[in-house]
Amino acid sequence: MQTRRLGRLGHMSSVLLYGGAALSDVSQDEADRSITAALEAGINHIDTAADYGESELRLGAWMPRIRDRIFLATKTGDREAGAAYDSIRRSLDRLQTDHVDLIQLHAVGTIHELDSVTRPGGGLEGAIRARDEGLARGIGITGHGHRVAAVHLEACRRFAFDTVLTPYNFVLARDEGFRRDFDALIELAAADDIGVMVIKSIARNNWRTDEPHRYHTWYEPLDEQALIDAAISFVLHRPEITGLATVGDVRLLPLVIEAERRREASEDHGAAGVDLDAVPDTGSLFERNPGRVVPDWLEHLVPK
């Protein structure tokens, strides 16, 4: 699998980052099969979070065997310095490791949330303490929401974040305002050598209230191979993007891995014959539908 440099951290990360959200509510056997498939495909970067249900525990069972050959990232959603630091220590225990390669401030998608984590005594101070004590190599920021790219741009002006994990896909790129903010973030990241990773690369729309959720994701994902091929190629066509987090359902991981395999095998690194503008039922990922139900572990992360 292709690798790309993760900004100033220097790690050559696989362009697919294993999305630990997929392990939030699965058995260890299911997790083992999914992690095995990821490693066999060449994925060497794992991204999880304290808030992802049982994910850290499922991954922790693997760390004694694979820790020295993977880049490990987790997240804290706590906004107070002490709580964030304690959260990081708990994550290390759950992950069965003495350090992570990246600790990320989780779900910072508004200026209010950014103010909360960057103020004196905020969560950023807890992450800095963890880094200074050798519990984490780098510090990043993640988030959701329609203005999240602009918020992350401001975040990188306030503090020298090593990485950003932010939404981007073919639907969002159609929005002139979102695309403008994202491009500005990319420009700053390139100038300051910040690693840029993306989420929601195969999201097509928010779930509709009149249909059951077929996957353990808070948005409706693409689930046809040809469309996933095109969506993955669309994101990775931008060389400034280090990689994309795989989708939050273990059943879709094989399709995403296959999409990257096909992309690497094609001469133009594209998905010939697929017009993403013609994909039906696409729309906003950030407008919450009335009556929409999400898993308990995800509730506090979903934009209101």
Coordinates of C-alpha atoms in Angstrom, one line a residue:
M1 CA 0.0 0.0 0.0
Q2 CA 1.2 3.5 -0.8
T3 CA 2.6 5.5 2.1
R4 CA 2.8 9.3 2.6
R5 CA 4.7 11.4 5.1
L6 CA 2.7 12.6 8.1
G7 CA 3.9 16.1 8.2
R8 CA 6.7 17.0 10.6
L9 CA 6.2 13.8 12.6
G10 CA 7.9 12.2 9.7
H11 CA 6.1 8.9 9.8
M12 CA 5.4 7.2 6.4
S13 CA 1.8 6.4 7.0
S14 CA -0.3 4.1 4.8
V15 CA -2.8 6.1 2.9
L16 CA -5.5 4.1 4.6
L17 CA -5.6 4.7 8.3
Y18 CA -7.4 2.0 10.3
G19 CA -10.5 3.7 11.7
G20 CA -10.9 2.3 15.2
A21 CA -14.5 3.6 15.4
A22 CA -15.4 0.3 13.6
L23 CA -14.5 -1.6 16.8
S24 CA -16.7 0.3 19.1
D25 CA -19.3 -2.4 19.5
V26 CA -17.9 -5.7 18.1
S27 CA -16.6 -8.9 19.8
Q28 CA -12.9 -9.5 20.1
D29 CA -13.2 -12.2 17.4
E30 CA -14.8 -9.7 14.9
A31 CA -12.1 -7.2 15.8
D32 CA -9.3 -9.7 15.3
R33 CA -10.6 -10.5 11.8
S34 CA -10.8 -6.9 10.9
I35 CA -7.4 -5.9 12.3
T36 CA -5.8 -8.9 10.6
A37 CA -7.2 -7.9 7.2
A38 CA -5.9 -4.3 7.7
L39 CA -2.4 -5.4 8.6
E40 CA -2.3 -7.9 5.7
A41 CA -3.3 -5.1 3.3
G42 CA -0.4 -3.0 4.5
I43 CA -2.1 -0.6 6.9
N44 CA 0.5 0.7 9.4
H45 CA -1.4 3.6 11.0
I46 CA -4.3 2.9 13.5
D47 CA -6.6 5.7 14.7
T48 CA -8.9 5.2 17.7
A49 CA -10.3 7.3 20.6
A50 CA -11.2 7.0 24.2
D51 CA -14.8 7.7 23.2
Y52 CA -15.0 4.8 20.7
G53 CA -16.8 2.3 22.9
E54 CA -14.6 -0.8 23.3
S55 CA -12.2 0.1 20.5
E56 CA -9.1 0.7 22.6
L57 CA -9.6 -2.6 24.5
R58 CA -10.0 -4.5 21.2
L59 CA -6.8 -2.9 19.8
G60 CA -5.0 -3.3 23.1
A61 CA -5.1 -7.1 22.8
W62 CA -2.9 -6.7 19.7
M63 CA -0.4 -4.1 20.9
P64 CA 2.1 -6.5 22.6
R65 CA 2.5 -8.1 19.2
I66 CA 2.4 -5.2 16.8
R67 CA 3.2 -2.0 18.7
D68 CA 6.7 -1.6 17.2
R69 CA 5.4 -1.7 13.6
I70 CA 2.4 0.6 13.6
F71 CA 1.7 4.3 14.2
L72 CA -0.8 4.5 17.0
A73 CA -3.1 7.5 17.5
T74 CA -5.9 8.0 20.0
K75 CA -8.0 10.9 21.1
T76 CA -9.4 12.6 24.2
G77 CA -12.6 14.5 24.3
D78 CA -12.1 16.0 27.7
R79 CA -11.9 19.8 27.8
E80 CA -10.2 20.3 31.2
A81 CA -6.4 19.8 31.4
G82 CA -6.5 17.4 34.3
A83 CA -9.3 15.3 32.8
A84 CA -7.6 15.2 29.4
Y85 CA -4.3 14.0 31.0
D86 CA -6.1 11.4 33.0
S87 CA -8.0 10.2 29.9
I88 CA -4.7 9.8 28.1
R89 CA -3.3 7.7 30.9
R90 CA -6.4 5.5 30.8
S91 CA -6.1 5.1 27.1
L92 CA -2.5 3.9 27.5
D93 CA -3.7 1.2 30.0
R94 CA -6.5 0.1 27.7
L95 CA -4.2 0.0 24.7
Q96 CA -1.5 -1.9 26.6
T97 CA 1.3 0.5 25.7
D98 CA 3.5 3.1 27.4
H99 CA 3.0 5.8 24.7
V100 CA 1.0 6.7 21.6
D101 CA 2.5 8.3 18.6
L102 CA -0.3 10.9 18.4
I103 CA -2.8 12.2 20.9
Q104 CA -5.6 14.2 19.4
L105 CA -8.1 16.7 20.9
H106 CA -11.4 15.1 19.8
A107 CA -14.4 16.6 18.2
V108 CA -13.4 20.3 18.1
G109 CA -15.6 21.7 15.4
T110 CA -16.7 25.1 16.6
I111 CA -14.8 28.2 17.8
H112 CA -16.5 27.7 21.2
E113 CA -15.0 24.2 21.5
L114 CA -11.7 25.5 20.3
D115 CA -11.7 28.2 22.9
S116 CA -12.6 25.6 25.5
V117 CA -9.6 23.4 24.8
T118 CA -7.0 26.1 24.1
R119 CA -7.8 28.3 27.1
P120 CA -5.6 28.2 30.2
G121 CA -6.4 25.0 32.0
G122 CA -8.0 23.5 28.9
G123 CA -7.6 20.1 27.4
L124 CA -4.6 21.2 25.3
E125 CA -2.5 21.7 28.4
G126 CA -3.3 18.1 29.4
A127 CA -2.1 16.9 26.0
I128 CA 1.1 19.0 26.2
R129 CA 1.8 17.5 29.7
A130 CA 1.4 14.0 28.3
R131 CA 3.7 14.8 25.3
D132 CA 6.3 16.4 27.6
E133 CA 6.3 13.2 29.8
G134 CA 6.8 11.0 26.8
L135 CA 3.3 9.6 26.8
A136 CA 2.7 10.9 23.3
R137 CA 5.0 11.9 20.4
G138 CA 2.7 14.5 18.8
I139 CA -0.5 16.4 19.3
G140 CA -3.3 16.7 16.8
I141 CA -6.8 18.0 16.5
T142 CA -10.0 16.5 15.1
G143 CA -13.6 17.6 14.5
H144 CA -16.9 17.6 12.7
G145 CA -19.2 20.2 11.4
H146 CA -19.8 22.4 8.4
R147 CA -17.2 25.1 9.5
V148 CA -14.7 22.6 10.9
A149 CA -12.0 23.4 8.3
A150 CA -12.1 27.0 9.2
V151 CA -12.0 26.1 12.9
H152 CA -9.0 23.8 12.4
L153 CA -7.3 26.6 10.4
E154 CA -7.7 28.9 13.4
A155 CA -6.5 26.1 15.7
C156 CA -3.3 25.8 13.8
R157 CA -2.7 29.5 14.1
R158 CA -3.1 29.3 17.9
F159 CA -0.9 26.3 18.5
A160 CA 1.6 24.2 16.6
F161 CA -0.5 21.1 16.1
D162 CA 1.3 18.3 14.4
T163 CA -1.7 16.9 12.6
V164 CA -5.3 17.7 11.7
L165 CA -8.0 15.1 11.1
T166 CA -10.9 16.8 9.3
P167 CA -13.8 15.9 7.0
Y168 CA -13.4 15.9 3.2
N169 CA -15.1 14.0 0.4
F170 CA -16.7 14.5 -3.0
V171 CA -19.9 15.8 -1.5
L172 CA -18.3 18.4 0.7
A173 CA -16.0 19.5 -2.1
R174 CA -19.1 20.8 -4.0
D175 CA -19.8 23.3 -1.3
E176 CA -17.9 26.5 -2.3
G177 CA -17.6 27.7 1.3
F178 CA -16.4 24.4 2.7
R179 CA -14.0 23.9 -0.2
R180 CA -12.5 27.4 0.3
D181 CA -12.0 26.8 4.0
F182 CA -10.5 23.3 3.3
D183 CA -8.1 24.7 0.7
A184 CA -6.9 27.4 3.1
L185 CA -6.3 24.8 5.8
I186 CA -4.3 22.7 3.3
E187 CA -2.2 25.7 2.3
L188 CA -1.3 26.5 5.9
A189 CA -0.6 22.8 6.7
A190 CA 1.8 22.6 3.7
A191 CA 3.6 25.8 4.9
D192 CA 3.9 24.6 8.5
D193 CA 4.5 20.9 7.7
I194 CA 1.3 19.8 9.4
G195 CA 0.0 16.3 8.6
V196 CA -3.5 16.3 7.1
M197 CA -5.8 13.3 7.4
V198 CA -9.4 13.1 6.5
I199 CA -12.6 11.4 7.6
K200 CA -15.9 10.7 5.9
S201 CA -14.4 10.0 2.6
I202 CA -17.2 7.6 1.5
A203 CA -20.1 9.4 3.2
R204 CA -23.0 10.1 0.8
N205 CA -25.5 11.7 3.0
N206 CA -27.0 11.9 6.5
W207 CA -29.3 9.0 7.4
R208 CA -32.9 9.5 6.5
T209 CA -35.4 9.2 9.4
D210 CA -37.7 6.9 7.4
E211 CA -35.1 4.1 6.9
P212 CA -33.2 1.7 9.2
H213 CA -29.4 2.3 9.6
R214 CA -27.7 -0.5 7.7
Y215 CA -24.3 0.3 9.1
H216 CA -22.8 1.4 12.4
T217 CA -22.0 4.9 11.1
W218 CA -23.8 8.2 11.9
Y219 CA -23.9 9.0 8.2
E220 CA -25.0 6.9 5.2
P221 CA -21.9 5.5 3.5
L222 CA -21.4 4.4 -0.1
D223 CA -21.5 0.6 -0.2
E224 CA -21.0 -0.2 -3.9
Q225 CA -17.4 -1.1 -4.9
A226 CA -17.3 1.1 -8.0
L227 CA -18.5 4.2 -6.1
I228 CA -16.1 3.6 -3.2
D229 CA -13.3 3.2 -5.7
A230 CA -14.2 6.7 -7.1
A231 CA -14.6 8.3 -3.7
I232 CA -11.3 7.0 -2.4
S233 CA -9.5 8.1 -5.6
F234 CA -11.1 11.5 -5.3
V235 CA -9.7 12.1 -1.8
L236 CA -6.2 10.6 -2.4
H237 CA -5.8 12.5 -5.7
R238 CA -4.7 15.4 -3.5
P239 CA -1.1 14.7 -2.5
E240 CA -1.3 17.1 0.4
I241 CA -3.6 14.6 2.2
T242 CA -1.5 11.9 4.1
G243 CA -4.4 9.5 4.3
L244 CA -8.0 8.8 5.1
A245 CA -9.5 6.9 8.0
T246 CA -11.4 3.8 7.0
V247 CA -15.1 3.7 7.7
G248 CA -16.7 3.0 11.0
D249 CA -18.1 -0.4 10.2
V250 CA -16.0 -3.6 9.9
R251 CA -18.1 -4.9 7.1
L252 CA -17.1 -2.0 4.8
L253 CA -13.3 -2.3 5.4
P254 CA -12.7 -4.9 2.6
L255 CA -14.4 -2.6 0.1
V256 CA -12.2 0.3 1.1
I257 CA -9.0 -1.9 1.0
E258 CA -10.0 -3.1 -2.5
A259 CA -10.6 0.5 -3.6
E260 CA -7.1 1.4 -2.7
R261 CA -5.7 -1.7 -4.3
R262 CA -7.4 -0.9 -7.6
R263 CA -6.3 2.7 -7.3
E264 CA -2.7 1.6 -7.0
A265 CA -3.1 -0.8 -9.9
S266 CA -4.5 1.8 -12.3
E267 CA -2.2 3.9 -14.4
D268 CA -3.9 7.2 -13.6
H269 CA -4.7 6.4 -9.9
G270 CA -8.3 7.0 -10.8
A271 CA -11.7 5.3 -11.1
A272 CA -12.5 5.3 -14.8
G273 CA -16.1 5.5 -15.9
V274 CA -17.6 6.7 -12.6
D275 CA -19.1 10.2 -12.4
L276 CA -19.3 11.2 -8.8
D277 CA -21.6 14.1 -9.7
A278 CA -24.2 11.5 -10.8
V279 CA -24.2 9.6 -7.5
P280 CA -27.8 9.7 -6.3
D281 CA -29.0 10.6 -2.8
T282 CA -26.1 12.8 -1.7
G283 CA -26.4 15.7 0.6
S284 CA -25.3 17.5 3.8
L285 CA -23.5 15.5 6.4
F286 CA -24.0 18.0 9.1
E287 CA -27.7 18.7 9.4
R288 CA -29.2 16.5 12.0
N289 CA -32.5 14.9 11.0
P290 CA -35.4 15.1 13.4
G291 CA -35.8 11.9 15.4
R292 CA -32.5 10.5 14.2
V293 CA -31.1 7.8 16.5
V294 CA -27.4 7.2 17.0
P295 CA -25.5 4.8 19.2
D296 CA -25.0 6.0 22.8
W297 CA -21.2 6.1 22.4
L298 CA -21.5 8.4 19.5
E299 CA -24.3 10.7 20.7
H300 CA -22.1 13.5 22.2
L301 CA -20.0 13.7 19.0
V302 CA -22.8 14.2 16.5
P303 CA -23.4 17.9 15.4
K304 CA -26.6 19.3 16.7

